[in-house]
CSV table of C-alpha atoms in Angstrom, one decimal:
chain,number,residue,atom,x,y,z
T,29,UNK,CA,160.1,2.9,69.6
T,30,UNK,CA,160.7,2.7,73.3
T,31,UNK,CA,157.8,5.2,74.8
T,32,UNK,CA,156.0,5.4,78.6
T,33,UNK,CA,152.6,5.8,78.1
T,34,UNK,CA,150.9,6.4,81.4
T,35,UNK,CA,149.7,9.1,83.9
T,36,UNK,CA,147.1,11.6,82.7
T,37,UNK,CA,147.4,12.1,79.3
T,38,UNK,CA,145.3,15.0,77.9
T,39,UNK,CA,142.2,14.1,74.8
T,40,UNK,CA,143.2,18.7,73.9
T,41,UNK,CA,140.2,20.6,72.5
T,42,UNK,CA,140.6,22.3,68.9
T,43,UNK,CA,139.9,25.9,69.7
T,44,UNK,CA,137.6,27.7,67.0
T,45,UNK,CA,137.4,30.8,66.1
T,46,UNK,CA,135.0,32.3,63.0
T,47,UNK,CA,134.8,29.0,61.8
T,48,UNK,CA,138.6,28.5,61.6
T,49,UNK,CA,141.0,26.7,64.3
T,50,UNK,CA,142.9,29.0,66.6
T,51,UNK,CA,146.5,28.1,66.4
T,52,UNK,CA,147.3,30.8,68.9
T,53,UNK,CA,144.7,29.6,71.3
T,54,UNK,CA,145.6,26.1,70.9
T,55,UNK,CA,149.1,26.6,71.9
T,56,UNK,CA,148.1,28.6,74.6
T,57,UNK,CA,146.1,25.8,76.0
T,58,UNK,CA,148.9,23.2,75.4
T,59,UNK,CA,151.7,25.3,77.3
T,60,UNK,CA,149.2,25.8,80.0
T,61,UNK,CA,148.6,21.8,79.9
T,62,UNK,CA,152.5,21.1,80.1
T,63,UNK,CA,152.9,23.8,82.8
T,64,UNK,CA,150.4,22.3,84.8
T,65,UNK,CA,151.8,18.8,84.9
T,66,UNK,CA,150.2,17.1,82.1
T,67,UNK,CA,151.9,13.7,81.4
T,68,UNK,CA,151.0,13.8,77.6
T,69,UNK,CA,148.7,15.8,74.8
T,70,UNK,CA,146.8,13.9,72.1
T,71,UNK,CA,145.3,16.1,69.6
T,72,UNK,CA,142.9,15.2,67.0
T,73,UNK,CA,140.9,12.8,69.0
T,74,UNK,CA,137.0,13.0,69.8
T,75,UNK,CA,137.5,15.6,71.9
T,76,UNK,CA,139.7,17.5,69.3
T,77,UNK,CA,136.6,17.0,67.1
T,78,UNK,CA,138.8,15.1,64.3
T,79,UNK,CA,135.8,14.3,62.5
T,80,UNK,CA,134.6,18.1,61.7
T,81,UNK,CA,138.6,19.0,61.1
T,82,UNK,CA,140.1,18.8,57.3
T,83,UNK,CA,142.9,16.7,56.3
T,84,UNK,CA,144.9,20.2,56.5
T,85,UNK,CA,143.9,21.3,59.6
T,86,UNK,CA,144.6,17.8,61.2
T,87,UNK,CA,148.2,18.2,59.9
T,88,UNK,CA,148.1,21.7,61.3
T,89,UNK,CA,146.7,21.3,64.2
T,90,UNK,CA,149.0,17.8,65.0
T,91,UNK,CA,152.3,19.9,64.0
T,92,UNK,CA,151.5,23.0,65.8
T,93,UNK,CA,151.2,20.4,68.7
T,94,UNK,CA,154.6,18.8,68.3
T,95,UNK,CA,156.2,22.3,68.2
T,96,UNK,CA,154.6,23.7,71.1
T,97,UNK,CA,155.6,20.7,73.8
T,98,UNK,CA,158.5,20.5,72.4
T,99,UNK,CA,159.6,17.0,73.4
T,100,UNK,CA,158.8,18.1,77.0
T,101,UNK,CA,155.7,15.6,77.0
T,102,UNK,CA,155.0,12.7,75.0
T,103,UNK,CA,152.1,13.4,71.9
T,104,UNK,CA,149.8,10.8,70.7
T,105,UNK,CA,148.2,11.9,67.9
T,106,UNK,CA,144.4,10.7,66.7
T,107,UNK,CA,144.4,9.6,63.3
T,108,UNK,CA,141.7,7.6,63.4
T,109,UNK,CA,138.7,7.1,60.2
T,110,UNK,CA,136.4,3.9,59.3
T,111,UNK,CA,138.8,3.9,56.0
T,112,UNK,CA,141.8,1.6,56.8
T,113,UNK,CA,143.6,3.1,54.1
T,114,UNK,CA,142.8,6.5,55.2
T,115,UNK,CA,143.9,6.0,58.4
T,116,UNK,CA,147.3,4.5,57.3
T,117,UNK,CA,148.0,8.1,55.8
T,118,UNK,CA,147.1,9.4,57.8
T,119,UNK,CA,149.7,7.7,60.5
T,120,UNK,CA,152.6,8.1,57.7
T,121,UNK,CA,151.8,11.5,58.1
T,122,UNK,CA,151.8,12.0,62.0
T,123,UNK,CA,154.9,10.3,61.8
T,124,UNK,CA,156.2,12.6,59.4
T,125,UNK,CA,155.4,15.4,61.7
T,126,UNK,CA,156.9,14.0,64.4
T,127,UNK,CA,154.5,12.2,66.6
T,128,UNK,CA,155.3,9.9,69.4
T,129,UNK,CA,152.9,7.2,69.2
T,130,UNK,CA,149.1,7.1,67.5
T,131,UNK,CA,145.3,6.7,69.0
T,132,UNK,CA,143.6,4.9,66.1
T,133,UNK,CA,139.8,4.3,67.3
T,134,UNK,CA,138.0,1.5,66.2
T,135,UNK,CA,136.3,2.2,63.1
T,136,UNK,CA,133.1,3.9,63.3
T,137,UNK,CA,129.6,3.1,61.2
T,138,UNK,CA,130.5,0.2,59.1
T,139,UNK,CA,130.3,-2.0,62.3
T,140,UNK,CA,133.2,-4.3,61.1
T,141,UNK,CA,133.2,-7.9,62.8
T,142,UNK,CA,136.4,-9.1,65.1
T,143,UNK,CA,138.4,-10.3,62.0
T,144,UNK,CA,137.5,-6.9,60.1
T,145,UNK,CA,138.7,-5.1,63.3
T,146,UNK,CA,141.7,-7.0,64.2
T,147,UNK,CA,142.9,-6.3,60.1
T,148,UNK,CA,142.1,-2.7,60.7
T,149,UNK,CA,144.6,-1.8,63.6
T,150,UNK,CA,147.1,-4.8,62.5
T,151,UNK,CA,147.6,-2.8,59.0
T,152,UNK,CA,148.2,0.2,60.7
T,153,UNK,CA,150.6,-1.2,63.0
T,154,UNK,CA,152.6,-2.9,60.2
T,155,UNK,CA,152.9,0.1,58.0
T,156,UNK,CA,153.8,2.6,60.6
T,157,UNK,CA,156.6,2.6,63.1
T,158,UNK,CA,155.3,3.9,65.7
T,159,UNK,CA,153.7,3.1,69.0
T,160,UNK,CA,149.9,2.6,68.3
T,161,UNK,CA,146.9,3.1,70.9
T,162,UNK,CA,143.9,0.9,70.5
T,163,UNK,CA,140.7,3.0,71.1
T,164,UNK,CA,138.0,1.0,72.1
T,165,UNK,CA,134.8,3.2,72.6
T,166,UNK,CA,131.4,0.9,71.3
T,167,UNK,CA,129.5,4.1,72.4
T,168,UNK,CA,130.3,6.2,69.7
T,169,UNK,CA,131.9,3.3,67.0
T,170,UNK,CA,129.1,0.5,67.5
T,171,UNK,CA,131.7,-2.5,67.8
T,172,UNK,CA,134.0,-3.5,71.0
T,173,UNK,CA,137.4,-4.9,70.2
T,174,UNK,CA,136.9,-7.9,72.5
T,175,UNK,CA,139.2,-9.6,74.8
T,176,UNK,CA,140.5,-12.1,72.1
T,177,UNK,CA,140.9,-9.3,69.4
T,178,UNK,CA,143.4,-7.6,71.9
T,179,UNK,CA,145.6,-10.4,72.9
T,180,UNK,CA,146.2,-11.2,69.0
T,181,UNK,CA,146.7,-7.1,68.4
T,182,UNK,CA,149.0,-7.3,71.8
T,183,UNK,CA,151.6,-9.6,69.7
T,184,UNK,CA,152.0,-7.0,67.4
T,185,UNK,CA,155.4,-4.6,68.6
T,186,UNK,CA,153.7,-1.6,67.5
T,187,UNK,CA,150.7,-2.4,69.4
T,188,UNK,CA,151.4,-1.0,73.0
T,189,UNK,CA,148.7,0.4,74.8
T,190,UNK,CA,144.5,0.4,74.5
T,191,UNK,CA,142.3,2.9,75.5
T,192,UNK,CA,139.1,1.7,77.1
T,193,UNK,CA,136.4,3.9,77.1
T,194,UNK,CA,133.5,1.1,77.8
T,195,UNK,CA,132.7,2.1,81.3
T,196,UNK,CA,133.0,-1.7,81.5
T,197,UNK,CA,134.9,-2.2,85.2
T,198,UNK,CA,134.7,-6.1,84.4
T,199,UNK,CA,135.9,-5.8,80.6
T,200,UNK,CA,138.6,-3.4,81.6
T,201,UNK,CA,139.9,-6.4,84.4
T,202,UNK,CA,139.6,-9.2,81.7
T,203,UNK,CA,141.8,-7.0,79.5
T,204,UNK,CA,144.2,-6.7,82.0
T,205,UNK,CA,144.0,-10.2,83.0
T,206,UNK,CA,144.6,-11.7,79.0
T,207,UNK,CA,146.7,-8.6,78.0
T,208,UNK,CA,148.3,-6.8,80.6
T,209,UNK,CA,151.7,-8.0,80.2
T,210,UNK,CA,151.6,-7.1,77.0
T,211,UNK,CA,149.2,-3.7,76.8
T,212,UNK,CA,148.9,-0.8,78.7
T,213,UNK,CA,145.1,-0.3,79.7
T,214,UNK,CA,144.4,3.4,79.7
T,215,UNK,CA,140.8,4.9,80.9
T,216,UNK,CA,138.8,6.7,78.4
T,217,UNK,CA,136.4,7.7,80.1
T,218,UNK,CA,137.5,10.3,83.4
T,219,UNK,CA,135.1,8.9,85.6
T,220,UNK,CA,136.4,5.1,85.4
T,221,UNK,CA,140.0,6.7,86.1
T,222,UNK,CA,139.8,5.6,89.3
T,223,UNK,CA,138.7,2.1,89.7
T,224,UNK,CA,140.8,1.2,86.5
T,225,UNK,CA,143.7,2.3,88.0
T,226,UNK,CA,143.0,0.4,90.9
T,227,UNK,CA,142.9,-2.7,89.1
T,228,UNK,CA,146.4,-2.0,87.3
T,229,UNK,CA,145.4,0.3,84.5
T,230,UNK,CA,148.9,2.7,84.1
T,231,UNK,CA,146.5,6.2,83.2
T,232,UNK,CA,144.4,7.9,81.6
T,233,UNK,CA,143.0,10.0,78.3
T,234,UNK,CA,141.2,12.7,79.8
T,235,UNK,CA,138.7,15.6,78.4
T,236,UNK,CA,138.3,16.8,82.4
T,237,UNK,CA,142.4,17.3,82.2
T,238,UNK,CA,141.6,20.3,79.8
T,239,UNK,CA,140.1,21.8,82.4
T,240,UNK,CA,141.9,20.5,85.4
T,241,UNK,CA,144.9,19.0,84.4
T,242,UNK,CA,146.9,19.5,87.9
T,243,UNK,CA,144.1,17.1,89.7
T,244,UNK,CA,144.0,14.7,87.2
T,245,UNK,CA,147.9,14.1,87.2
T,246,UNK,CA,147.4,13.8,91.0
T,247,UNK,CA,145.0,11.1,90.7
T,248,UNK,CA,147.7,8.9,88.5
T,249,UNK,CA,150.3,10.0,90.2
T,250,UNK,CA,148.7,8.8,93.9
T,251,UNK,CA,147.4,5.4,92.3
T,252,UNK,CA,151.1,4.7,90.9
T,253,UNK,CA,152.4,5.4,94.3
T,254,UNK,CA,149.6,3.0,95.8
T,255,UNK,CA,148.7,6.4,97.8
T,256,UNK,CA,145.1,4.8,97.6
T,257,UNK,CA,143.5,7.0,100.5
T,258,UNK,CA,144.8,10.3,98.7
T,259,UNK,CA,143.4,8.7,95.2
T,260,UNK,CA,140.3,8.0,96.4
T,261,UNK,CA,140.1,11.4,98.2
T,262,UNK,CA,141.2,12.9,94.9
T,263,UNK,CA,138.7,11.1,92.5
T,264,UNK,CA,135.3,12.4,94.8
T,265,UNK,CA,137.1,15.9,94.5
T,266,UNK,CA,137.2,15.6,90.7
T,267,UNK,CA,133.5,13.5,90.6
T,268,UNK,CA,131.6,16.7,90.2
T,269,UNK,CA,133.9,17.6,87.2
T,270,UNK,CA,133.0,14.3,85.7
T,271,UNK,CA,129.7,14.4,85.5
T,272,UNK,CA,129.7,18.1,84.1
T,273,UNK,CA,131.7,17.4,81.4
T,274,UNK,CA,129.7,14.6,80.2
T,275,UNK,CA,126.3,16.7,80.7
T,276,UNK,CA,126.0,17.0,76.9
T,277,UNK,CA,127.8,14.9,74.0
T,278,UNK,CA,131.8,15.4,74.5
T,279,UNK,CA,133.5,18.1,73.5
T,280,UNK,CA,130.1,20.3,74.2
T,281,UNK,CA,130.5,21.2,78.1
T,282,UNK,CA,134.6,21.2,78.2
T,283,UNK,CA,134.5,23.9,75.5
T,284,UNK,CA,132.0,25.3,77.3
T,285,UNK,CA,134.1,25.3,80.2
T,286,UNK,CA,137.2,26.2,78.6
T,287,UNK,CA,135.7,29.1,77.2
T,288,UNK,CA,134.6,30.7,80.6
T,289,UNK,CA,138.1,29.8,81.9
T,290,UNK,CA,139.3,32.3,79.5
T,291,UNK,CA,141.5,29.7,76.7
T,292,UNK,CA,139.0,29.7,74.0
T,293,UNK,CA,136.1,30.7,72.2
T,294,UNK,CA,132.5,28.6,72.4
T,295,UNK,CA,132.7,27.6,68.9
T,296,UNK,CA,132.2,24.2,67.6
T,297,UNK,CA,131.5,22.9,64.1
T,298,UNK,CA,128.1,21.7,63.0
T,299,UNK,CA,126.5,19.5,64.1
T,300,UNK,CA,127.6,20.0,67.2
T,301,UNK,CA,126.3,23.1,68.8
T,302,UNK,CA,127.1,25.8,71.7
T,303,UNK,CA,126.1,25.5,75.5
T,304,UNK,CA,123.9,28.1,76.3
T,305,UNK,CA,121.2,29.8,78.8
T,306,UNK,CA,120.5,27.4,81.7
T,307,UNK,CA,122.6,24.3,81.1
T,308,UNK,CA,126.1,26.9,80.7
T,309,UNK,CA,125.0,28.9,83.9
T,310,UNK,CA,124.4,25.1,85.6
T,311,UNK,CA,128.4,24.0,84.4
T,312,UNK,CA,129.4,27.5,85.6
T,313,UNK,CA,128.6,26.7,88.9
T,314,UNK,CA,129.7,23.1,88.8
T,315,UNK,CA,133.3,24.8,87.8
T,316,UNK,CA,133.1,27.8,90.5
T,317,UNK,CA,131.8,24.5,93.4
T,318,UNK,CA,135.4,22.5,92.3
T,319,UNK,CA,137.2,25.4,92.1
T,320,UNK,CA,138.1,25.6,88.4
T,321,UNK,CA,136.4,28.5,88.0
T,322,UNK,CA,137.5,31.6,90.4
């Protein structure tokens, strides 16, 4: 069970191609990922566009994962649903496949209430062995795991680690202060890397690190080391790259991006829809200005 979760851990894009995930492109992107000093891959998460992928191609897409890193890196897979039993399948079945821990988000549309979300990621935990990630992202789910939902989920073994994609600087510190003995605090959003990391947050779960994955393990690495001028030097270089990539709904611009940088295709699944005319010639420049794009 033992497993470090910390650094900059990569949220991977699904590549698409005539309607159909890439495999080849995918595990093009992920050896570029490792090469480039990612400090883990979770597939099948927002930016993986889990909810547009089918039961097979999550399975797919999660082994073909596993078997490209190789053990070199940990992977977190995102088995996530608003269907508690659903998502305990679908956790048997990443650990079938030889995953090293789970991102189960909190459960979208239903809105459950602190008891209902507290059952929700405890049932997991119970069931599956395996290190579980709390995702915490009221933005797209409607409902925050609060501060007392997390210290009971923190006595749970299996429970190691939440991601906290609120943008909340003073939520993110009260987790810390009830939970950080307990939990690791991950940013989930790239542009609150930074600052949670200054407050004692061990990494992050990052759509920029698709695009620059060498910068954002610098940014980690310099805040472990307490390198806080380099940090701080390294987050204004990467600021740019933040607000590109969240320019339209996520994974919109980084597929974008990825797709002028040569990895994949600009193909997403309905409803989600292409970047085009002005706005991709805009995030083309943003890319070329940081340096991402030669």
């Amino acid at each position: 069970m033992s497993i470090t979760l910390e650094g900059a851990l990569v949220a991977i894009a699904t590549p698409f191609q005539d309607g159909a995930v890439d495999y080849d492109a995918l595990r093009r992107l992920i050896e570029h990922l490792v090469e480039e000093g990612s400090d883990g891959l979770v597939p099948c998460g927002t930016t993986g566009e889990s909810a547009t992928l089918t039961k097979d191609e999550q399975e797919k897409v999660i082994r073909a994962t596993i078997e490209q890193v190789n053990g070199r890196v940990p992977v977190i897979a995102g088995v996530g649903t608003n269907n508690t039993a659903a998502t305990v399948e679908n956790a048997k079945r990443a650990k079938e496949l030889g995953a090293d821990a789970l991102l189960v988000v909190a459960p979208p549309y239903n809105k459950p209430n602190q008891e209902g979300l507290f059952r929700h990621f405890w049932s997991v935990a119970e069931t599956v062995a395996l290190p579980q990630v709390v995702y915490n992202v009221p933005g797209r789910t409607s409902c925050r795991v609060e501060i007392g939902t997390l210290a009971r989920l923190a006595a749970h073994p299996h429970i190691v680690a939440v991601k906290d994609a609120t943008g909340d600087m003073v939520f993110g510190s009260q987790t810390l202060e009830a939970c950080g003995d307990n939990l690791t605090l991950l940013s989930g959003d790239d542009g609150t890397t930074f600052p949670l990391l200054a407050l004692g947050a061990q990494g992050c779960i990052s759509v920029v690190g698709n695009i620059a994955p060498r910068l954002m393990s610098d940014l980690c690495r310099a805040c472990k080391e307490a390198r806080w001028t380099d940090a701080r030097q390294l987050h204004y270089k990467v600021l740019p790259l933040f607000r590109a990539m969240f320019s339209d709904s996520n994974p919109i611009p980084v597929k974008a991006a990825l797709s002028l940088m040569g990895f994949m295709k600009n193909e997403l699944r309905l409803p989600l829809v292409p970047m085009n005319g002005a706005a991709l010639e805009t995030l083309a420049r943003s890319l070329e200005i940081a340096g991402v794009l030669k």
